Amino acid sequence: AKACWAGRVAGKGLVEREKECQNMANEAKRFYDLAVDLNPTNAATRLERAEVTVYAGDYETAVVDLTWLWQHQPEQQATVISLTVLSPSLYQLALSSTFALSLPQPHSMVMTDMVMIAAGVFTMGSDKGGDDEKPVHQVTLARYQMDKYEVTNYDYGLCVVAGRCEPPRNSSSYQRTFYYGNPAYNEYPVIYVDWTQAKSYCEWRGARLPTEAEWEMAARGTDGRTYPWGDKIDDTYLNFNGTVGDTTQVGSYDKGANYYGVMDLSGNVWEWVSSDYKSYPYIANDGREELLGNTDKVLRGGSWFRDVTYARSANRNLSSSTDSSYYLGFRCLRSP
């Protein structure tokens, strides 16, 4: 089962392969349940069941086995900790265990990289898009740091463990019944979070959501690219057009990086930005950046099921700030 998860490659057939892996994990759990019933004091069997049950989503059983190992096999305590932090959902349940005080602090485990975007003047909007992309105008921005990747299930889960974020409204994805909380999808984008949840996560990290202008400058650069990487597009650059059929691990498409190395700005999941959906020209102090809820917010970047039209860097979409779905994610930004 572990080899199956490790052997995944983004592209056609990915979701079908993952379903096979999940079935293997569930079958392995049934086997280890029988093995532990037959010999409950076998440390190796307890350890193996603890690992497989995390992937099967049975966190209660995993905590039982990890607690037994902590108490009866002191030499395995480092392994107990490493298995516990495989899944933030397991980590949260383990906070009431006998080894809770030995767990690391959630904030110390965030794995996000940030990339510096240079100050500059860029062209915002496009004459080739919808009416909401007009008029084309120039915007000047100071430098800022942007997340290299979309926020992952794992990093968002740490905020939930810390008590600063609400869990996603659904733990599934479009085709996967067990997505959020499954270690196999730790490095996949978190979904089913609304605008307020995204904002809360970024603030927990000492960051914020990007403005619409900051997002577009990162995606287009100062040379006015059609897509973050240039002007050509096919399914080797991004996850779009339903080719995969669901989200992919962040950073899976090396060719899709922008000039600075930021990944997945087009495709995979739509990304919340801070801005209210208002007409152009973009003026930061006209009320669109007041960070109020219950308004229509801008979405950027297209998603795994949208076509080439929505993958353009200048494309704008909108959604109510209270919406959440299998195609909505986000990334954070920090001003230096």
Short mmCIF file of C-alpha atoms in Angstrom, two decimals:
data_model
loop_
_atom_site.label_atom_id
_atom_site.label_comp_id
_atom_site.label_asym_id
_atom_site.label_seq_id
_atom_site.Cartn_x
_atom_site.Cartn_y
_atom_site.Cartn_z
CA ALA A 1 0.00 0.00 0.00
CA LYS A 2 2.83 2.43 0.85
CA ALA A 3 4.62 1.66 -2.41
CA CYS A 4 1.39 2.30 -4.28
CA TRP A 5 1.01 5.80 -2.79
CA ALA A 6 4.68 6.56 -3.39
CA GLY A 7 4.48 5.60 -7.07
CA ARG A 8 1.85 8.14 -8.14
CA VAL A 9 2.57 10.45 -11.06
CA ALA A 10 0.41 13.42 -12.09
CA GLY A 11 -1.48 12.86 -15.35
CA LYS A 12 -4.21 10.75 -16.84
CA GLY A 13 -5.12 7.76 -14.69
CA LEU A 14 -3.89 9.35 -11.45
CA VAL A 15 -7.24 9.24 -9.64
CA GLU A 16 -7.91 5.64 -10.66
CA ARG A 17 -4.49 4.62 -9.35
CA GLU A 18 -5.15 6.43 -6.08
CA LYS A 19 -8.39 4.54 -5.61
CA GLU A 20 -6.43 1.31 -5.88
CA CYS A 21 -3.99 2.59 -3.23
CA GLN A 22 -6.84 3.49 -0.87
CA ASN A 23 -8.39 0.07 -1.29
CA MET A 24 -5.01 -1.50 -0.46
CA ALA A 25 -4.75 0.60 2.71
CA ASN A 26 -8.27 -0.38 3.80
CA GLU A 27 -7.57 -4.08 3.15
CA ALA A 28 -4.26 -3.88 5.03
CA LYS A 29 -6.06 -2.37 8.04
CA ARG A 30 -8.49 -5.30 8.16
CA PHE A 31 -5.54 -7.70 8.14
CA TYR A 32 -3.77 -5.90 10.99
CA ASP A 33 -6.98 -5.70 13.03
CA LEU A 34 -7.06 -9.49 13.01
CA ALA A 35 -3.34 -9.71 13.78
CA VAL A 36 -3.62 -7.41 16.82
CA ASP A 37 -6.66 -9.32 18.09
CA LEU A 38 -4.62 -12.52 17.96
CA ASN A 39 -1.53 -11.03 19.64
CA PRO A 40 -2.20 -7.61 21.25
CA THR A 41 1.26 -7.38 22.83
CA ASN A 42 3.23 -7.73 19.60
CA ALA A 43 4.95 -4.35 19.23
CA ALA A 44 5.80 -4.76 15.53
CA THR A 45 2.18 -5.51 14.67
CA ARG A 46 0.97 -2.56 16.73
CA LEU A 47 3.39 -0.25 14.95
CA GLU A 48 2.43 -1.48 11.49
CA ARG A 49 -1.29 -1.18 12.24
CA ALA A 50 -0.81 2.35 13.56
CA GLU A 51 0.80 3.38 10.28
CA VAL A 52 -1.75 1.78 7.98
CA THR A 53 -4.75 3.03 9.97
CA VAL A 54 -3.65 6.63 9.43
CA TYR A 55 -3.97 6.09 5.68
CA ALA A 56 -7.28 4.29 6.18
CA GLY A 57 -8.63 7.19 8.25
CA ASP A 58 -9.15 5.29 11.52
CA TYR A 59 -7.44 7.81 13.82
CA GLU A 60 -8.99 6.42 17.00
CA THR A 61 -7.35 3.04 16.46
CA ALA A 62 -4.08 4.73 15.52
CA VAL A 63 -4.06 6.68 18.81
CA VAL A 64 -4.77 3.49 20.75
CA ASP A 65 -1.78 1.75 19.15
CA LEU A 66 0.52 4.75 19.46
CA THR A 67 -0.39 5.18 23.13
CA TRP A 68 0.32 1.48 23.76
CA LEU A 69 3.71 1.81 22.06
CA TRP A 70 4.53 4.96 24.04
CA GLN A 71 3.80 3.20 27.31
CA HIS A 72 5.28 -0.24 26.57
CA GLN A 73 8.07 0.45 24.06
CA PRO A 74 10.03 3.55 25.20
CA GLU A 75 12.59 3.01 22.44
CA GLN A 76 9.77 3.66 19.90
CA GLN A 77 8.77 7.05 21.28
CA ALA A 78 10.47 9.02 18.48
CA THR A 79 8.64 6.84 15.95
CA VAL A 80 5.35 7.47 17.77
CA ILE A 81 5.84 11.22 17.39
CA SER A 82 6.79 10.98 13.71
CA LEU A 83 3.71 8.88 12.94
CA THR A 84 1.42 11.16 14.91
CA VAL A 85 2.40 14.23 12.93
CA LEU A 86 1.83 12.46 9.61
CA SER A 87 -1.73 13.73 9.70
CA PRO A 88 -2.95 16.91 11.42
CA SER A 89 -6.27 15.14 12.01
CA LEU A 90 -4.47 12.39 13.95
CA TYR A 91 -2.32 15.01 15.67
CA GLN A 92 -5.44 16.81 16.89
CA LEU A 93 -6.95 13.62 18.31
CA ALA A 94 -3.64 12.78 20.01
CA LEU A 95 -3.72 16.05 21.98
CA SER A 96 -5.69 14.18 24.64
CA SER A 97 -3.23 11.25 24.75
CA THR A 98 -0.59 10.47 27.38
CA PHE A 99 2.17 11.69 25.01
CA ALA A 100 0.49 14.99 24.05
CA LEU A 101 3.05 17.13 25.89
CA SER A 102 5.84 15.62 23.80
CA LEU A 103 4.28 16.70 20.49
CA PRO A 104 5.87 19.64 18.64
CA GLN A 105 4.01 22.95 18.36
CA PRO A 106 1.93 23.22 15.16
CA HIS A 107 3.44 26.52 14.03
CA SER A 108 6.94 25.01 14.06
CA MET A 109 5.96 22.41 11.44
CA VAL A 110 4.60 24.64 8.67
CA MET A 111 6.50 23.70 5.52
CA THR A 112 5.63 26.65 3.27
CA ASP A 113 8.29 28.27 1.07
CA MET A 114 7.89 31.90 0.02
CA VAL A 115 9.34 33.60 -3.05
CA MET A 116 10.24 37.29 -3.38
CA ILE A 117 8.45 39.15 -6.17
CA ALA A 118 10.36 42.27 -7.21
CA ALA A 119 8.78 45.74 -7.14
CA GLY A 120 7.66 47.02 -10.51
CA VAL A 121 5.09 48.41 -12.89
CA PHE A 122 2.91 45.93 -14.76
CA THR A 123 0.00 45.94 -17.18
CA MET A 124 -3.22 44.84 -15.47
CA GLY A 125 -6.14 43.63 -17.53
CA SER A 126 -6.40 42.52 -21.14
CA ASP A 127 -8.14 43.58 -24.34
CA LYS A 128 -8.40 39.88 -25.24
CA GLY A 129 -10.56 38.90 -22.26
CA GLY A 130 -13.97 39.71 -20.83
CA ASP A 131 -15.35 43.16 -20.16
CA ASP A 132 -14.29 42.88 -16.53
CA GLU A 133 -10.63 42.84 -17.65
CA LYS A 134 -10.97 46.31 -19.19
CA PRO A 135 -9.74 48.98 -19.27
CA VAL A 136 -6.14 47.85 -19.46
CA HIS A 137 -4.09 49.97 -17.08
CA GLN A 138 -0.73 50.26 -15.35
CA VAL A 139 -0.28 49.37 -11.67
CA THR A 140 2.81 49.98 -9.55
CA LEU A 141 3.56 47.63 -6.66
CA ALA A 142 6.23 47.37 -3.98
CA ARG A 143 8.04 44.06 -3.58
CA TYR A 144 6.42 41.25 -1.65
CA GLN A 145 6.82 37.56 -0.80
CA MET A 146 4.32 35.04 -2.14
CA ASP A 147 3.85 31.39 -1.25
CA LYS A 148 5.66 29.21 -3.75
CA TYR A 149 2.83 26.68 -3.55
CA GLU A 150 -0.88 26.71 -2.87
CA VAL A 151 -1.63 26.10 0.81
CA THR A 152 -1.65 22.36 1.41
CA ASN A 153 -3.91 20.09 3.43
CA TYR A 154 -1.06 19.53 5.87
CA ASP A 155 -0.21 23.15 6.55
CA TYR A 156 -3.85 24.15 6.85
CA GLY A 157 -4.42 21.23 9.21
CA LEU A 158 -1.72 22.57 11.54
CA CYS A 159 -3.73 25.79 11.89
CA VAL A 160 -6.77 23.69 12.80
CA VAL A 161 -4.72 21.83 15.43
CA ALA A 162 -3.58 25.20 16.82
CA GLY A 163 -7.21 26.24 17.25
CA ARG A 164 -6.93 29.19 14.86
CA CYS A 165 -8.72 27.71 11.84
CA GLU A 166 -11.96 25.88 11.22
CA PRO A 167 -11.64 22.53 9.41
CA PRO A 168 -12.55 22.40 5.72
CA ARG A 169 -16.28 21.95 5.28
CA ASN A 170 -15.76 18.62 3.56
CA SER A 171 -12.93 16.10 3.93
CA SER A 172 -13.41 14.68 0.42
CA SER A 173 -12.40 16.02 -2.99
CA TYR A 174 -14.23 15.68 -6.28
CA GLN A 175 -13.46 11.96 -6.66
CA ARG A 176 -11.66 11.04 -3.43
CA THR A 177 -13.77 10.19 -0.41
CA PHE A 178 -10.85 10.60 2.04
CA TYR A 179 -8.76 13.65 1.10
CA TYR A 180 -8.24 16.13 3.93
CA GLY A 181 -6.51 14.33 6.81
CA ASN A 182 -5.15 11.53 4.62
CA PRO A 183 -1.31 11.66 4.68
CA ALA A 184 -1.33 10.59 1.03
CA TYR A 185 -2.71 14.06 0.23
CA ASN A 186 -0.68 16.11 2.70
CA GLU A 187 0.99 18.00 -0.17
CA TYR A 188 -2.19 18.57 -2.18
CA PRO A 189 -4.05 21.90 -2.04
CA VAL A 190 -6.56 22.35 0.74
CA ILE A 191 -10.09 22.84 -0.63
CA TYR A 192 -13.58 23.44 0.78
CA VAL A 193 -12.41 26.57 2.61
CA ASP A 194 -14.23 29.87 2.22
CA TRP A 195 -12.65 33.32 2.00
CA THR A 196 -12.76 33.93 5.77
CA GLN A 197 -11.10 30.57 6.49
CA ALA A 198 -8.35 31.38 3.98
CA LYS A 199 -7.84 34.81 5.53
CA SER A 200 -7.65 33.32 9.03
CA TYR A 201 -5.01 30.81 8.00
CA CYS A 202 -2.79 33.44 6.40
CA GLU A 203 -3.06 35.66 9.46
CA TRP A 204 -2.10 32.73 11.71
CA ARG A 205 1.10 32.52 9.71
CA GLY A 206 1.76 36.25 10.02
CA ALA A 207 0.81 36.74 6.39
CA ARG A 208 -2.28 37.75 4.39
CA LEU A 209 -4.15 36.97 1.21
CA PRO A 210 -2.69 38.63 -1.89
CA THR A 211 -4.57 41.50 -3.45
CA GLU A 212 -5.88 40.94 -6.95
CA ALA A 213 -3.13 43.18 -8.32
CA GLU A 214 -0.37 41.37 -6.44
CA TRP A 215 -1.64 38.04 -7.70
CA GLU A 216 -1.78 39.21 -11.33
CA MET A 217 1.68 40.80 -11.28
CA ALA A 218 3.14 37.52 -9.98
CA ALA A 219 1.32 35.60 -12.71
CA ARG A 220 2.01 37.96 -15.64
CA GLY A 221 5.29 39.57 -14.68
CA THR A 222 6.21 42.98 -16.00
CA ASP A 223 6.43 41.60 -19.55
CA GLY A 224 2.69 40.89 -19.83
CA ARG A 225 2.72 37.10 -20.21
CA THR A 226 -0.49 35.34 -21.19
CA TYR A 227 0.26 32.57 -18.70
CA PRO A 228 2.73 32.55 -15.81
CA TRP A 229 5.34 30.70 -17.89
CA GLY A 230 4.78 32.43 -21.25
CA ASP A 231 2.32 32.25 -24.16
CA LYS A 232 2.12 28.52 -24.98
CA ILE A 233 -0.18 26.11 -23.16
CA ASP A 234 -0.85 22.37 -22.99
CA ASP A 235 -1.37 19.81 -20.21
CA THR A 236 2.36 19.55 -19.48
CA TYR A 237 2.24 23.03 -17.93
CA LEU A 238 -0.72 22.74 -15.57
CA ASN A 239 -3.60 20.64 -14.26
CA PHE A 240 -6.61 21.92 -16.20
CA ASN A 241 -9.42 21.01 -18.58
CA GLY A 242 -10.41 17.90 -16.59
CA THR A 243 -7.39 15.94 -17.84
CA VAL A 244 -6.57 14.50 -14.39
CA GLY A 245 -10.08 14.74 -13.00
CA ASP A 246 -9.17 16.18 -9.59
CA THR A 247 -6.48 18.14 -7.77
CA THR A 248 -2.79 17.23 -8.06
CA GLN A 249 0.10 17.55 -5.63
CA VAL A 250 1.33 21.13 -5.48
CA GLY A 251 4.38 21.78 -7.64
CA SER A 252 3.74 18.81 -9.93
CA TYR A 253 4.22 20.86 -13.11
CA ASP A 254 7.77 22.23 -13.29
CA LYS A 255 7.12 23.85 -16.67
CA GLY A 256 4.28 25.87 -15.14
CA ALA A 257 6.42 27.98 -12.82
CA ASN A 258 6.39 31.75 -13.20
CA TYR A 259 9.55 33.81 -13.73
CA TYR A 260 10.32 33.72 -9.99
CA GLY A 261 9.56 30.02 -9.47
CA VAL A 262 6.03 30.31 -8.04
CA MET A 263 4.10 27.15 -8.91
CA ASP A 264 0.50 26.41 -9.97
CA LEU A 265 -0.65 29.98 -10.43
CA SER A 266 -2.71 28.57 -13.29
CA GLY A 267 -4.78 25.43 -12.87
CA ASN A 268 -5.24 22.98 -9.99
CA VAL A 269 -7.54 25.16 -7.81
CA TRP A 270 -9.02 28.62 -8.06
CA GLU A 271 -7.31 30.90 -5.56
CA TRP A 272 -9.00 33.36 -3.23
CA VAL A 273 -7.52 36.85 -3.18
CA SER A 274 -8.34 39.61 -0.72
CA SER A 275 -10.11 41.92 -3.19
CA ASP A 276 -13.81 42.56 -3.60
CA TYR A 277 -15.01 41.98 -7.14
CA LYS A 278 -15.20 45.50 -8.57
CA SER A 279 -14.72 47.03 -11.99
CA TYR A 280 -11.37 48.21 -13.33
CA PRO A 281 -9.22 50.18 -13.08
CA TYR A 282 -7.83 48.59 -9.93
CA ILE A 283 -7.53 51.23 -7.20
CA ALA A 284 -6.42 49.79 -3.86
CA ASN A 285 -8.00 52.52 -1.72
CA ASP A 286 -11.46 52.58 -3.35
CA GLY A 287 -12.92 50.15 -0.78
CA ARG A 288 -12.17 46.87 -2.51
CA GLU A 289 -9.44 46.04 0.02
CA GLU A 290 -11.41 46.71 3.21
CA LEU A 291 -11.43 42.95 3.95
CA LEU A 292 -15.13 42.75 4.71
CA GLY A 293 -17.00 39.46 4.58
CA ASN A 294 -20.34 38.69 2.89
CA THR A 295 -19.29 40.21 -0.43
CA ASP A 296 -18.29 38.81 -3.79
CA LYS A 297 -14.54 38.17 -3.82
CA VAL A 298 -12.21 37.70 -6.77
CA LEU A 299 -10.93 34.25 -7.72
CA ARG A 300 -7.81 33.81 -9.83
CA GLY A 301 -5.97 31.12 -11.76
CA GLY A 302 -8.58 28.70 -13.07
CA SER A 303 -8.78 25.14 -11.79
CA TRP A 304 -8.31 21.48 -12.67
CA PHE A 305 -11.63 21.25 -14.53
CA ARG A 306 -11.66 24.65 -16.27
CA ASP A 307 -10.42 25.18 -19.83
CA VAL A 308 -7.75 27.42 -21.33
CA THR A 309 -9.90 30.56 -21.10
CA TYR A 310 -9.74 30.53 -17.33
CA ALA A 311 -6.03 29.70 -17.16
CA ARG A 312 -5.05 33.10 -18.56
CA SER A 313 -3.26 35.27 -16.01
CA ALA A 314 -5.57 38.23 -16.62
CA ASN A 315 -8.78 36.22 -16.22
CA ARG A 316 -11.09 37.20 -13.37
CA ASN A 317 -13.77 35.15 -11.67
CA LEU A 318 -15.84 35.75 -8.57
CA SER A 319 -17.54 33.89 -5.76
CA SER A 320 -19.35 34.81 -2.57
CA SER A 321 -16.96 35.01 0.38
CA THR A 322 -19.03 32.31 2.10
CA ASP A 323 -18.64 29.79 -0.73
CA SER A 324 -16.44 26.71 -0.51
CA SER A 325 -16.00 23.91 -2.99
CA TYR A 326 -13.77 21.15 -4.38
CA TYR A 327 -12.15 23.68 -6.72
CA LEU A 328 -11.40 26.53 -4.26
CA GLY A 329 -8.03 26.98 -2.55
CA PHE A 330 -5.58 29.82 -1.88
CA ARG A 331 -2.04 30.92 -1.13
CA CYS A 332 -0.63 33.63 1.17
CA LEU A 333 1.55 36.70 0.79
CA ARG A 334 3.74 38.74 3.10
CA SER A 335 4.96 42.32 2.71
CA PRO A 336 8.64 42.67 3.73
#
